[in-house]
Coordinates of C-alpha atoms in Angstrom, one line a residue:
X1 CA 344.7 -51.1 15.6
X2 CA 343.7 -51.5 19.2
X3 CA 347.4 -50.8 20.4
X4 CA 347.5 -47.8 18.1
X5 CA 344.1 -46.9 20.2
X6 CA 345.3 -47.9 23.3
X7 CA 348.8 -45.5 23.1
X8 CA 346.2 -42.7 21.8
X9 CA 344.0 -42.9 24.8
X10 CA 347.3 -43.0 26.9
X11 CA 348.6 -39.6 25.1
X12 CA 344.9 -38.0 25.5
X13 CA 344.9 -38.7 29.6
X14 CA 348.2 -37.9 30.1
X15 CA 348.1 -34.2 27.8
X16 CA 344.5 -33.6 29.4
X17 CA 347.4 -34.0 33.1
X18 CA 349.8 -31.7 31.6
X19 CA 347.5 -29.3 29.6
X20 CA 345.5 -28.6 33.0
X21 CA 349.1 -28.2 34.8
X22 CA 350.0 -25.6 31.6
X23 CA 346.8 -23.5 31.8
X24 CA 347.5 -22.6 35.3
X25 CA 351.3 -22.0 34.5
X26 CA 350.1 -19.9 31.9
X27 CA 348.4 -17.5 34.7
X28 CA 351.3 -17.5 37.0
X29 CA 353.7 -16.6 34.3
X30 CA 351.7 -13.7 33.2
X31 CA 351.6 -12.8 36.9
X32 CA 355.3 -12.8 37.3
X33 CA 355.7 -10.4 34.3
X34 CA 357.4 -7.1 34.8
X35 CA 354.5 -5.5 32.6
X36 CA 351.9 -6.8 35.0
X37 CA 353.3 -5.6 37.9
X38 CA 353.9 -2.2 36.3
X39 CA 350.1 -2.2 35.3
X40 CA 349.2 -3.5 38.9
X41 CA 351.5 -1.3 40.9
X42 CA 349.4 1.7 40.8
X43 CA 349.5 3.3 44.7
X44 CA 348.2 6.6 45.9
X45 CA 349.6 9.1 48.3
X46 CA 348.2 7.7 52.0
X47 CA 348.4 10.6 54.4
X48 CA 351.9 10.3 55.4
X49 CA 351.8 6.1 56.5
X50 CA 354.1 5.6 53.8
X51 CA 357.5 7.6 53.6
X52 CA 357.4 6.9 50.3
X53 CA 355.5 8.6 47.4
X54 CA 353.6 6.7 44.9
X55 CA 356.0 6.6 41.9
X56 CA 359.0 5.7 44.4
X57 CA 356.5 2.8 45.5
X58 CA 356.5 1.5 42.1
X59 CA 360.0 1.6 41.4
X60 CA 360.3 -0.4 44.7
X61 CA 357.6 -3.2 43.6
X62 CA 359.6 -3.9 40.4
X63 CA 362.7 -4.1 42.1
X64 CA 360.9 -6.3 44.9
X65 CA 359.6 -8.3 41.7
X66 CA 362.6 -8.9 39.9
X67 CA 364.7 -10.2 43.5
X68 CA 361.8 -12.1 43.9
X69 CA 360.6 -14.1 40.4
X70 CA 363.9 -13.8 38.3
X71 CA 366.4 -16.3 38.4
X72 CA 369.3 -15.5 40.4
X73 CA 372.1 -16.1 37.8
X74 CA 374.9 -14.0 39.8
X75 CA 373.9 -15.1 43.0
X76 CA 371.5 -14.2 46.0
X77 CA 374.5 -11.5 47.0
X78 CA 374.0 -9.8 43.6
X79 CA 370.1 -10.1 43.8
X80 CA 370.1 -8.2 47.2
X81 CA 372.9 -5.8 46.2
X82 CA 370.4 -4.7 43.5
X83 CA 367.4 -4.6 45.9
X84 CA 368.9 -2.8 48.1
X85 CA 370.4 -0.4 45.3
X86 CA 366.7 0.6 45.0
X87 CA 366.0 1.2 48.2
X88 CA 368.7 3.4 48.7
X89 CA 368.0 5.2 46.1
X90 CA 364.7 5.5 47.0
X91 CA 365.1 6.1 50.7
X92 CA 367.7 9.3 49.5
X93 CA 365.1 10.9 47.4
X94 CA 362.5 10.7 50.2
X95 CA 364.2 11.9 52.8
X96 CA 364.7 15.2 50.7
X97 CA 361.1 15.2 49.7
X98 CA 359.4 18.0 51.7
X99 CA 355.8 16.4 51.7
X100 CA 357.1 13.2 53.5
X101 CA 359.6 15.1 56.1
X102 CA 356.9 14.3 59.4
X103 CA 357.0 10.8 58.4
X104 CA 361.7 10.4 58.7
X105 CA 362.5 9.7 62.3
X106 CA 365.6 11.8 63.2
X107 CA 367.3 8.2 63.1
X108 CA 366.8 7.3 60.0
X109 CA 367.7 11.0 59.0
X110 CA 370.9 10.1 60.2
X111 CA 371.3 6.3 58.5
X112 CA 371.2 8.5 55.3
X113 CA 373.4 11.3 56.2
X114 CA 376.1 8.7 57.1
X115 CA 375.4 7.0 53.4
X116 CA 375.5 10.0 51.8
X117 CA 378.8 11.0 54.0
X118 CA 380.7 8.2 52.5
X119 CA 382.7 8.1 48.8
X120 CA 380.1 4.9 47.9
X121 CA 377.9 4.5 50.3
X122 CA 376.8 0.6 51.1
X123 CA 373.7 0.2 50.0
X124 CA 372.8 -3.4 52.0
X125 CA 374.1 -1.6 55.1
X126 CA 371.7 1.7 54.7
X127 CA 368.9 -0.6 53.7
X128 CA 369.7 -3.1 57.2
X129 CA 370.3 0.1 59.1
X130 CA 367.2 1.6 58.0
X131 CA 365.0 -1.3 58.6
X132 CA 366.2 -1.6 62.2
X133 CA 364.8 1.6 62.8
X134 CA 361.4 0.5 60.8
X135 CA 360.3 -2.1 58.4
X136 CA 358.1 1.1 56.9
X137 CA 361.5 2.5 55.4
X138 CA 362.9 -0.9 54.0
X139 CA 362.7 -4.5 53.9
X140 CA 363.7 -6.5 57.0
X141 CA 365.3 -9.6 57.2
X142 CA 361.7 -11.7 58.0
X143 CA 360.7 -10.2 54.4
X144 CA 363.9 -10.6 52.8
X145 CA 363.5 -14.2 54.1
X146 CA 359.9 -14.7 52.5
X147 CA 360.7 -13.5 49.2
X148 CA 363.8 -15.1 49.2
X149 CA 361.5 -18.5 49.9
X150 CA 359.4 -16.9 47.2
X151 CA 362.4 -16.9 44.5
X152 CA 363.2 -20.8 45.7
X153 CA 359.4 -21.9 45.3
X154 CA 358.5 -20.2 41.6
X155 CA 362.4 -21.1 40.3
X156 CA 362.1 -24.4 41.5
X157 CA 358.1 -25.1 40.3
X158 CA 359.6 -23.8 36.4
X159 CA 361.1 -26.9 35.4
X160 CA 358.3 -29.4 36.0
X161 CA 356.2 -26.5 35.1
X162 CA 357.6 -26.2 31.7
X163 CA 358.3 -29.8 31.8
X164 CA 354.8 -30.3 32.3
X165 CA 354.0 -28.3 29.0
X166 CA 356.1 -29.6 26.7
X167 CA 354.3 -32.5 27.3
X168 CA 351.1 -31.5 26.8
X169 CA 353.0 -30.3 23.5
X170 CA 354.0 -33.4 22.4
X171 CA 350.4 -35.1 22.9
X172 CA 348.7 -32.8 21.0
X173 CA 351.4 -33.3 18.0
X174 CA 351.5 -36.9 18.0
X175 CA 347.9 -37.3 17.9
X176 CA 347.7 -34.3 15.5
X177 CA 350.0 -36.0 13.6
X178 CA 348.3 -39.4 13.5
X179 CA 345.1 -38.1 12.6
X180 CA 343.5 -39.3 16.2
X181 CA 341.2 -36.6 16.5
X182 CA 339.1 -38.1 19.0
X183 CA 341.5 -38.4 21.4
X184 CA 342.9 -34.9 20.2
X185 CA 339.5 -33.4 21.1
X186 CA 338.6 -35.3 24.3
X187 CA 342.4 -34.0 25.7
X188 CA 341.6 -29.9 24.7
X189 CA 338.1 -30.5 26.2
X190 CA 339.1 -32.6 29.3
X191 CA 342.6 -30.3 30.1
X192 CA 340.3 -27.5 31.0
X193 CA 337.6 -29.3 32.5
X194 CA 340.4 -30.6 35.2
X195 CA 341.2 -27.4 35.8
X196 CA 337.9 -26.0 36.2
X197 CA 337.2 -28.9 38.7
X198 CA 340.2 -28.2 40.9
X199 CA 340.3 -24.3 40.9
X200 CA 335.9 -25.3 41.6
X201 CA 337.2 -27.2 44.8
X202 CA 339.6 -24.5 46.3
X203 CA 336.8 -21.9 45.9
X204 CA 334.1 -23.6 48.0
X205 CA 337.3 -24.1 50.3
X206 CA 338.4 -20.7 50.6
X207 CA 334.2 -19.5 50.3
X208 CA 333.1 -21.9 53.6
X209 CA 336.6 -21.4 55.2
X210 CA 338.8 -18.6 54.0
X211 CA 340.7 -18.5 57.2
X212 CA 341.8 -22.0 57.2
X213 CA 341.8 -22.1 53.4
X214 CA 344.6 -19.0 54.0
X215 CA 346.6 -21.2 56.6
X216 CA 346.7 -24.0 54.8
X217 CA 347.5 -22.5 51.4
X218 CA 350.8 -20.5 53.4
X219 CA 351.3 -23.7 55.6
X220 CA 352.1 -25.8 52.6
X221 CA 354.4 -23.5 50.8
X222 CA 355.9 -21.4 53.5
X223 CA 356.3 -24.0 56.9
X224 CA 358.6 -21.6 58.0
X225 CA 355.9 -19.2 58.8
X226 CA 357.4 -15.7 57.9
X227 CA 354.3 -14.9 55.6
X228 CA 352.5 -12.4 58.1
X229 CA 353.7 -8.5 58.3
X230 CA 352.5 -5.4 59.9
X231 CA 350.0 -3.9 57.6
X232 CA 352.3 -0.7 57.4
X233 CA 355.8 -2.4 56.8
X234 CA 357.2 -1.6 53.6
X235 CA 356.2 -5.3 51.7
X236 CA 352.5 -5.0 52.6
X237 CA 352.5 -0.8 51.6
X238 CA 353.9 -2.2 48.0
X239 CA 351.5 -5.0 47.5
X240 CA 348.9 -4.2 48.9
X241 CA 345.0 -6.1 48.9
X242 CA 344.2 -4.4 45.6
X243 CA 347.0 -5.6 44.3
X244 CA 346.8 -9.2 44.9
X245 CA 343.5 -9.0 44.1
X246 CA 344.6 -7.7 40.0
X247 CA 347.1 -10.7 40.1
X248 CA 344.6 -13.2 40.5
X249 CA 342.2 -11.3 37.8
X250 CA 345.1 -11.8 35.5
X251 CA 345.5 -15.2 36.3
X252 CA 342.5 -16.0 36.1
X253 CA 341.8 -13.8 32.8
X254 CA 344.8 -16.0 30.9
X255 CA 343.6 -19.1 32.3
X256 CA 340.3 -18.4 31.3
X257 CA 340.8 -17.3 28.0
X258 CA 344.0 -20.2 26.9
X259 CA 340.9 -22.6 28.2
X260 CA 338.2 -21.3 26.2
X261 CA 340.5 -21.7 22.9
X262 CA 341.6 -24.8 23.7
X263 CA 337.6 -25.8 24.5
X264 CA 337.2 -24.5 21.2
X265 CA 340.0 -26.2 19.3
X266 CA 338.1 -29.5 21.0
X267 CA 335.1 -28.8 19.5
X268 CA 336.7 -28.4 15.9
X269 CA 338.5 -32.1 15.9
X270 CA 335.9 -33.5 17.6
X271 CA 333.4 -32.3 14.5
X272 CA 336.2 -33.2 12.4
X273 CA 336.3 -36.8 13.2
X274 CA 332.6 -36.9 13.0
X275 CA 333.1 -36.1 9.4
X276 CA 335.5 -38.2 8.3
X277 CA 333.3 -40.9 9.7
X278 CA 329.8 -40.0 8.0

């Protein structure tokens, strides 16, 4: 009976580990959806910064999205070719579109006149040719470099990630399953409280420091340093602050919500162990 405890306790500590792990996952992968940037990438005609319109913006940003969060399964080549595909496309239409013609340099004018004057025009070397002139008209090798850093960190965080949940999984059936609802109830009540506690931390962080909180945060995932960009190259005008600032109001809505069930699905074996014991 005590080992039978003891291996119970283990499983609750353990899933209370992975089920705080899984509620933040939950928020990223709701984040990395197509849908949410869709719903997100809503932009507004500037003035003439952009040379882009607001729909082909949001073509861009899902094309962006996908090189970015989808796993490359033909190969970085085939991930830009596709990118850039976009781009193109979207750097043809706008340098047709009348109400953007102040904002096409006569150079890049003429990177898409030589595109269009071949049979298939190359759509990496319009997109290279026409960030050399500005990275307002396409993505430059510094941002191709980020996101491709990007598409390594969230591909490489899936598997532990996923592995992380599957073990949360597996606690919650094995107590289930052995009728342990103590320990079933202290791990659905304890998972979120862990979270709570960490994501508690990084506020007061970011709220006393939000500079260094800023550094550190891109330091630790990005030590190459190619996370900063002029506020009107082409990365920064399709994700901009409002932006950012709906992904982490996703995030934190799914977290949020997958913690308050799982607080109450705590509460309800918790009772029920109380019952089977009066």
């Amino acid at each position: 009976m005590v080992k039978k405890s003891y291996r119970a306790k283990a499983a609750s500590a353990l899933g209370s580990l992975c089920l705080a792990v899984t509620l933040l996952a939950a928020g990223l992968f709701a984040c990395c959806l197509p849908a949410t940037t869709a719903a997100l990438a809503s932009y507004e005609d500037d003035g003439g910064s952009s040379p882009y319109n607001a729909e082909q913006l949001e073509t861009l940003a899902l094309a962006a999205r996908a090189y970015t969060v989808e796993f490359r399964a033909g190969g970085d080549e085939a991930a830009l070719g596709r990118l850039c595909a976009a781009e193109a496309e979207a750097a043809l239409a706008a340098s047709d579109d009348p109400a953007k013609a102040d904002d096409w340099t006569l150079r890049a004018r003429e990177a898409v006149a030589q595109a269009r004057a071949k049979d298939l025009p190359d759509n990496i070397a319009l997109t290279e040719q026409l960030a050399g002139i500005s990275d307002r008209y396409a993505l430059d090798a510094n941002a191709l470099s980020h996101l491709d850093d990007c598409n390594r960190l969230i591909n490489g965080a899936a598997v532990p990630l996923i592995g992380a949940t599957l073990v949360a999984l597996g606690c919650i059936v094995a107590l289930g399953r052995r009728e342990a609802y103590r320990p079933l109830g202290g791990m659905l009540m304890a998972g979120p409280a862990i979270m709570i506690a960490l994501l508690a931390a990084l506020a007061l962080w970011a709220a006393v420091d939000f500079m260094g909180f800023f550094g550190a945060f891109h330091g630790l995932f990005f030590p190459q340093g190619n996370w900063t960009f002029p506020v009107d190259s082409l990365l920064i005008t399709m994700y901009p602050t409002h932006f950012w600032m709906g992904m982490g109001a996703v995030w934190a809505a799914v977290t949020a919500l997958l913690s308050i069930l799982s607080v109450g699905f705590g509460i309800h074996f918790l009772r029920k162990e109380r019952r089977e014991h009066d």
